[in-house]
Tab-separated table of C-alpha atoms and ligand atoms in Angstrom:
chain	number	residue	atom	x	y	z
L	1420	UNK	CA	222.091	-3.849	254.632
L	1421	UNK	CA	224.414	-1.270	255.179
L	1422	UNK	CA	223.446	2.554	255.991
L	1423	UNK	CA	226.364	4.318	254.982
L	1424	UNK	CA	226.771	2.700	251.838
L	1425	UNK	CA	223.011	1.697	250.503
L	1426	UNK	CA	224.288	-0.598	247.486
L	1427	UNK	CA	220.844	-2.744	247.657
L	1428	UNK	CA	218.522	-2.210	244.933
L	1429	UNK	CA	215.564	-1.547	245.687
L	1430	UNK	CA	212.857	-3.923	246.789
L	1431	UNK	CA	210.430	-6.034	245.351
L	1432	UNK	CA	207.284	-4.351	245.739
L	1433	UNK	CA	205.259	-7.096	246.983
L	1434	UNK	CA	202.210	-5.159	248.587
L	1435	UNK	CA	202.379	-1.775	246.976
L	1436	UNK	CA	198.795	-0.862	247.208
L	1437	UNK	CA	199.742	-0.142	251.351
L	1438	UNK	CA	202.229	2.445	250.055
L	1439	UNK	CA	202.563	5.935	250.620
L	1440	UNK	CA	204.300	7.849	248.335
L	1441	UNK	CA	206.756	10.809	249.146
L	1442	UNK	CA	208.801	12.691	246.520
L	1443	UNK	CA	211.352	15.348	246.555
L	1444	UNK	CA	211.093	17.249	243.420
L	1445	UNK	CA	214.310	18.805	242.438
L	1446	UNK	CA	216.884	15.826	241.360
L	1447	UNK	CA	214.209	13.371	241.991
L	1448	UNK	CA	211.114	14.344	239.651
L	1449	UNK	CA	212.784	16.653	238.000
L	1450	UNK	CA	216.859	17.196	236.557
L	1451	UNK	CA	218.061	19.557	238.203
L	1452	UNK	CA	218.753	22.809	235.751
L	1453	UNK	CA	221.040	25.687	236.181
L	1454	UNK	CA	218.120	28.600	236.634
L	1455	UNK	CA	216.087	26.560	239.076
L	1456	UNK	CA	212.909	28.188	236.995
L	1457	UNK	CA	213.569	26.675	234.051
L	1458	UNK	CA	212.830	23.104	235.263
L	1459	UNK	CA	210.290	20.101	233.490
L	1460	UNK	CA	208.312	17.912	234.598
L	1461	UNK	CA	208.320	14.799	231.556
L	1462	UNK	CA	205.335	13.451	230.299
L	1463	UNK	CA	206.310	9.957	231.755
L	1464	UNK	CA	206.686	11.212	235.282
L	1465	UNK	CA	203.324	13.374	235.003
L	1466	UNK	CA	201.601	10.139	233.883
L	1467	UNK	CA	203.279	8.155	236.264
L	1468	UNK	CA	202.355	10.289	239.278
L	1469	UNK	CA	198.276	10.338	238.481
L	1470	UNK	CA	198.629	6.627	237.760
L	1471	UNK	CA	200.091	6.594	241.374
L	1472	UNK	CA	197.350	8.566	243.095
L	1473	UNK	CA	194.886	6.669	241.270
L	1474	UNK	CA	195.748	3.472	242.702
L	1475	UNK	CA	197.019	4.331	245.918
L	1476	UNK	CA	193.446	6.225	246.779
L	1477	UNK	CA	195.523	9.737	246.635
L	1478	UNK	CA	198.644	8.604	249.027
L	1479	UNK	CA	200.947	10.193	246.863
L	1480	UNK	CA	202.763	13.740	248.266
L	1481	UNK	CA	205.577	15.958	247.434
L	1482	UNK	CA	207.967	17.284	250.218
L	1483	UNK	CA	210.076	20.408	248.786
L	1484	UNK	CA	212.259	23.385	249.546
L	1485	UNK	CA	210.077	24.883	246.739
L	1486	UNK	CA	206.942	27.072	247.283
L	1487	UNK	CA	203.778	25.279	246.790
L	1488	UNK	CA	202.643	27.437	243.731
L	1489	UNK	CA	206.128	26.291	241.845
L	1490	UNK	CA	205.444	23.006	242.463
L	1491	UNK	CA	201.744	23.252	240.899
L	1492	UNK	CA	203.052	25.598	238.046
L	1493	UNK	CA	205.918	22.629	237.384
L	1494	UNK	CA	202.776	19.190	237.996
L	1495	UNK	CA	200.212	21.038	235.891
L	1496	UNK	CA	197.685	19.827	235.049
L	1497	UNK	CA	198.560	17.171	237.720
L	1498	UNK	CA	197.888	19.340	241.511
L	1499	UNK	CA	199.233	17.000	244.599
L	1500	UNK	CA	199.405	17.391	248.370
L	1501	UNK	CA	202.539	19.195	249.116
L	1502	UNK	CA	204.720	20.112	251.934
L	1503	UNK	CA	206.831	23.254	250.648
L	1504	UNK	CA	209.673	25.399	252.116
L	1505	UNK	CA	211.193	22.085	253.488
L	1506	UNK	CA	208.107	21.926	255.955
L	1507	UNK	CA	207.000	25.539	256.221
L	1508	UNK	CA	203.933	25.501	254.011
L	1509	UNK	CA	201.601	22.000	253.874
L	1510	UNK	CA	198.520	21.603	251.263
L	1511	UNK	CA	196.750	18.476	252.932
L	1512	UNK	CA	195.104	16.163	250.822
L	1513	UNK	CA	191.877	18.018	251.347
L	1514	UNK	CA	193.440	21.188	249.863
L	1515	UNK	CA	193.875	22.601	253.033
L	1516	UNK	CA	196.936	24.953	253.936
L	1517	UNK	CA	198.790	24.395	257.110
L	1518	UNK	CA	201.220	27.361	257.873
L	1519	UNK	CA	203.261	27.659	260.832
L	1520	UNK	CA	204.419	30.553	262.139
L	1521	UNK	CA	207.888	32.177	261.009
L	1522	UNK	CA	210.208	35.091	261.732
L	1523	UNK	CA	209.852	37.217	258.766
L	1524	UNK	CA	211.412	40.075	260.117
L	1525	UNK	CA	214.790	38.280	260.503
L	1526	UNK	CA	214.485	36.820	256.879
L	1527	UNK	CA	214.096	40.277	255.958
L	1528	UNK	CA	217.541	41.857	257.268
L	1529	UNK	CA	219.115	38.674	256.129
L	1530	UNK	CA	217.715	39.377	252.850
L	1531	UNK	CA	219.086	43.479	252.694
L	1532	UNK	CA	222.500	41.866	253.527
L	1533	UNK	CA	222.363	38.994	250.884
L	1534	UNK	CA	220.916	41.592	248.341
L	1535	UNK	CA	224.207	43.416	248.595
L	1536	UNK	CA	226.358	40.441	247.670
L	1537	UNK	CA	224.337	39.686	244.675
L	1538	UNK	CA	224.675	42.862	243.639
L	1539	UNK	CA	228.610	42.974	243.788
L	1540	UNK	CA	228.647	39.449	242.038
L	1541	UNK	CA	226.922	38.595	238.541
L	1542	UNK	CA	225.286	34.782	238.435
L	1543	UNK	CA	224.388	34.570	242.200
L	1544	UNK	CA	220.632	34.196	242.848
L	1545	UNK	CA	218.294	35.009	245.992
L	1546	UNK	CA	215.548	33.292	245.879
L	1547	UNK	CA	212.953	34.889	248.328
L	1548	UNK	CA	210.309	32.522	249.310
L	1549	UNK	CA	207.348	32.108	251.983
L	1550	UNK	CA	209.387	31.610	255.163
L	1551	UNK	CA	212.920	31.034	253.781
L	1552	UNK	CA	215.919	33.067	251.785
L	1553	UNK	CA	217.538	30.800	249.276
L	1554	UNK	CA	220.866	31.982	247.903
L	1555	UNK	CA	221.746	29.882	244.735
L	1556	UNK	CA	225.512	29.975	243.597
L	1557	UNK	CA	225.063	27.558	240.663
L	1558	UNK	CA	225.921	29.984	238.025
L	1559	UNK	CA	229.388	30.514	240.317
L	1560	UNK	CA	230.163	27.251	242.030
L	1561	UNK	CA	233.693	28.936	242.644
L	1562	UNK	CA	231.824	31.565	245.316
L	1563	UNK	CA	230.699	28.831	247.557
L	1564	UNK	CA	232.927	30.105	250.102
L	1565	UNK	CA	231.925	33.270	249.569
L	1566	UNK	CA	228.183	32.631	249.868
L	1567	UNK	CA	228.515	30.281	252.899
L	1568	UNK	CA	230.438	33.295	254.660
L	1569	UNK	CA	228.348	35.651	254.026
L	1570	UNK	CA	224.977	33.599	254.704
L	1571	UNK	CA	226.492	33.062	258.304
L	1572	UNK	CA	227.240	36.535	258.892
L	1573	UNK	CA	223.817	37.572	258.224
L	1574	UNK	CA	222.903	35.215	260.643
L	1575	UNK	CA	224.771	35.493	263.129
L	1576	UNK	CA	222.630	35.879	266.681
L	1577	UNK	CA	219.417	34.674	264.961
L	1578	UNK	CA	217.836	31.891	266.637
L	1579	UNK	CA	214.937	31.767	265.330
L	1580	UNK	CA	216.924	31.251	261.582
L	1581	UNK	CA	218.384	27.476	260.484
L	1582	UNK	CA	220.539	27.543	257.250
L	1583	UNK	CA	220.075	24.270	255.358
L	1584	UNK	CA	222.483	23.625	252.561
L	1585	UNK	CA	221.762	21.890	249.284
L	1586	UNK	CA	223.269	21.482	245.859
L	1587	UNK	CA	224.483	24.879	244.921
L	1588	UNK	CA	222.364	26.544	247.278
L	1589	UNK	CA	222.638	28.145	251.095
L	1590	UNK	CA	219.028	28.726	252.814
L	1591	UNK	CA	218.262	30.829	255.790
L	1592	UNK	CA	214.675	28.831	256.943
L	1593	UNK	CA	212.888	31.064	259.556
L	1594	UNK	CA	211.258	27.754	261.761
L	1595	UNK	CA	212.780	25.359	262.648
L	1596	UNK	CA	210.891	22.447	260.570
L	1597	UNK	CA	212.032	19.536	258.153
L	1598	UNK	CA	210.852	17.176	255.732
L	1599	UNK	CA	210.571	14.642	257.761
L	1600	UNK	CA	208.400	16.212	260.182
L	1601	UNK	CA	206.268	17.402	256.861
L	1602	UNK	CA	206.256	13.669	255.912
L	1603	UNK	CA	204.980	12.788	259.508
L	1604	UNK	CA	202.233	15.037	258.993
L	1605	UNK	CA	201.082	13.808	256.328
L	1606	UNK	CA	200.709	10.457	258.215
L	1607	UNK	CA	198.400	11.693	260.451
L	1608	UNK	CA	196.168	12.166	258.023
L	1609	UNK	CA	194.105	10.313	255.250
L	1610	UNK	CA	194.386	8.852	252.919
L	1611	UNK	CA	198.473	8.583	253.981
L	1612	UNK	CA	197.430	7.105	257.705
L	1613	UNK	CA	198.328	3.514	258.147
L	1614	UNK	CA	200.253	3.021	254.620
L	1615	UNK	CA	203.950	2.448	254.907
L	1616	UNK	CA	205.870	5.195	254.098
L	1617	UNK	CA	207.951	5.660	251.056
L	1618	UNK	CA	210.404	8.951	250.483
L	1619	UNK	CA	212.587	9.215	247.407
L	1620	UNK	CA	215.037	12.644	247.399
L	1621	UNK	CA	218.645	13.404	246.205
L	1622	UNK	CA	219.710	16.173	248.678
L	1623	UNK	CA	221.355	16.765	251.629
L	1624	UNK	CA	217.863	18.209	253.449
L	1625	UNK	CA	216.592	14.939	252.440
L	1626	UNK	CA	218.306	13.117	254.837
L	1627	UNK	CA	215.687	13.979	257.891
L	1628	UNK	CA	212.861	12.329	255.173
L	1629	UNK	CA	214.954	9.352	255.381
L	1630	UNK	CA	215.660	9.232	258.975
L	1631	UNK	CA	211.601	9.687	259.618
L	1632	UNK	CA	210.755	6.912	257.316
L	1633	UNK	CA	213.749	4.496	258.201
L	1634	UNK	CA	212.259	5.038	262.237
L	1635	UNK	CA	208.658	4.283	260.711
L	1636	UNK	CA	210.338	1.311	258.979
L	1637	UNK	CA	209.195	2.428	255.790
L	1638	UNK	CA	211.287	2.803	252.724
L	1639	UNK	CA	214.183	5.410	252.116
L	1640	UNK	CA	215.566	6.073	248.444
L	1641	UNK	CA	218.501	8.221	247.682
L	1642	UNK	CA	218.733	9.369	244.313
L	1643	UNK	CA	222.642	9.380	242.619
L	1644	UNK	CA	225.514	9.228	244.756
L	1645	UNK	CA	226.742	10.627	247.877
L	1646	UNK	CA	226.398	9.731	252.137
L	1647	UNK	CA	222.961	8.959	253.007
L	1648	UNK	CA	221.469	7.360	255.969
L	1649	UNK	CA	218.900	6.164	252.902
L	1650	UNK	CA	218.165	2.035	252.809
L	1651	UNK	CA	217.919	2.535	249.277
L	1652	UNK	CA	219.928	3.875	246.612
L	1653	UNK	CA	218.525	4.531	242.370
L	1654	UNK	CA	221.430	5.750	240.040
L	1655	UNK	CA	219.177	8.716	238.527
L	1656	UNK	CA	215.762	9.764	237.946
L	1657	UNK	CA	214.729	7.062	235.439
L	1658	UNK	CA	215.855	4.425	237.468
L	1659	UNK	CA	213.201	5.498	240.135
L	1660	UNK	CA	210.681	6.087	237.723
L	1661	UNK	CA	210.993	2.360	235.963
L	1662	UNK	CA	210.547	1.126	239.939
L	1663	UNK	CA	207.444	3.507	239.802
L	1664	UNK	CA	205.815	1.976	237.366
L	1665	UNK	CA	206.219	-1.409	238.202
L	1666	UNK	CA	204.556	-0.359	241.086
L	1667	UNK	CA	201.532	0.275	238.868
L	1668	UNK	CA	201.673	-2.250	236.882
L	1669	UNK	CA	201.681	-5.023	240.031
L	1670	UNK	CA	198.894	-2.608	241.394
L	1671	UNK	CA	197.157	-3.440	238.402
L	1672	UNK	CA	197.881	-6.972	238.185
L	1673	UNK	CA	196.548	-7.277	242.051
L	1674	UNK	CA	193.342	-5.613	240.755
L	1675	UNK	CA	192.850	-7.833	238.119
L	1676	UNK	CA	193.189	-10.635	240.095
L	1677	UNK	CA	191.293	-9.680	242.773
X	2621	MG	MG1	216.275	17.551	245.490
């Protein structure tokens, strides 16, 4: 099984009611759109998610650069455990909020200086969320450049600051968390504890999901193309979600025969 080049399909799921399920949401539940707001959620993947929590006794989590409150606007009526802000914010499966500390006052002269830039261009977006600065260039692929430079000038002597890149977007994070740390912390808990971990994303700040599952020899999916140090690659969204719900289906079978 190679790691640069995950060709394998993806694995039988022989015991799937030991899984723990972890989902990025952009690419991955979701198409990604060109006004990140104007993202669905299909029917199929809102059914298949509460058919998932059902029968893995709530083990089922998504691990986001989003804010919490996006992700709940995007699930409704469907309301998960979520780690947002790439592992800022955490909603626990009990409902409670774990929020670590970050430096806001940083994000906030970053933001005056990114402000200016997106008022000199037309189609660039700042995104200002709980503990992080997003600056989305989707609109303008052709000012990536552009937006990189001027994302690491604002920077510049802030330790406290790490700037994750994704597709079309530059982020200034105040802490210094991931999502594999968010998936880790999840593990600690019930009802994830003791299940074998499972993390499905499409982006580049993926990649420390996949290196804390591949360590916890659980299962790593990459969604579309591109490097990955995922053990797993699915061409596109539906490809995942067929695997999802023959996941419930043998989960249902099992039950059945049990
Ligand atoms: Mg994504």
């Amino acid at each position: 099984m190679s790691l640069r080049d995950p060709n394998t399909s993806l694995p039988e799921p022989n015991e799937p009611q030991n899984f723990a399920l972890f989902f990025d949401f952009d690419g991955t539940l979701a198409d990604i759109v060109e006004r990140p707001e104007d993202v669905e959620v299909t029917e199929a993947t809102r059914e298949a998610l509460t058919a998932l929590r059902h029968s893995l006794e709530g083990a089922v989590a998504i691990i986001t650069g989003r804010d919490i409150a996006a992700i709940d606007r995007f699930l409704t009526p469907v309301r998960l455990p979520v780690a947002g802000v790439h592992g800022l914010t955490r909603r626990d499966a009990t409902g409670q909020m774990h929020h670590p500390e970050y430096d806001c006052e940083a994000l906030k002269i970053i933001e005056t200086q990114l402000e200016r830039l997106v008022a000199e261009e037309t189609g660039l977006l700042l995104e200002n969320k709980q503990g992080a600065l997003a600056l989305h260039y989707r609109l303008r692929p052709e000012l990536e450049g552009v937006c990189l430079e001027a994302m690491e000038r604002a920077v510049n002597g802030m330790p406290s600051i790490t700037v994750r890149r994704g597709k079309m977007v530059i982020e200034a994070v105040g802490h210094a968390g991931n999502k594999g740390e968010a998936i880790e912390s999840f593990l600690n808990e019930k009802p994830f504890a003791g299940r074998v971990p499972v993390f499905a994303g499409d982006d580049l700040t993926d990649e420390d999901g996949f290196a804390s599952v591949n360590r916890l020899h659980g299962i790593s999916i990459k969604v579309g193309q591109g490097d990955t140090q995922a053990r797993y690659r699915v061409q596109d969204r539906e490809e995942l979600l067929s695997w999802l719900n023959a996941i419930i289906e043998r989960i249902g079978n099992n039950h059945e025969q049990s």
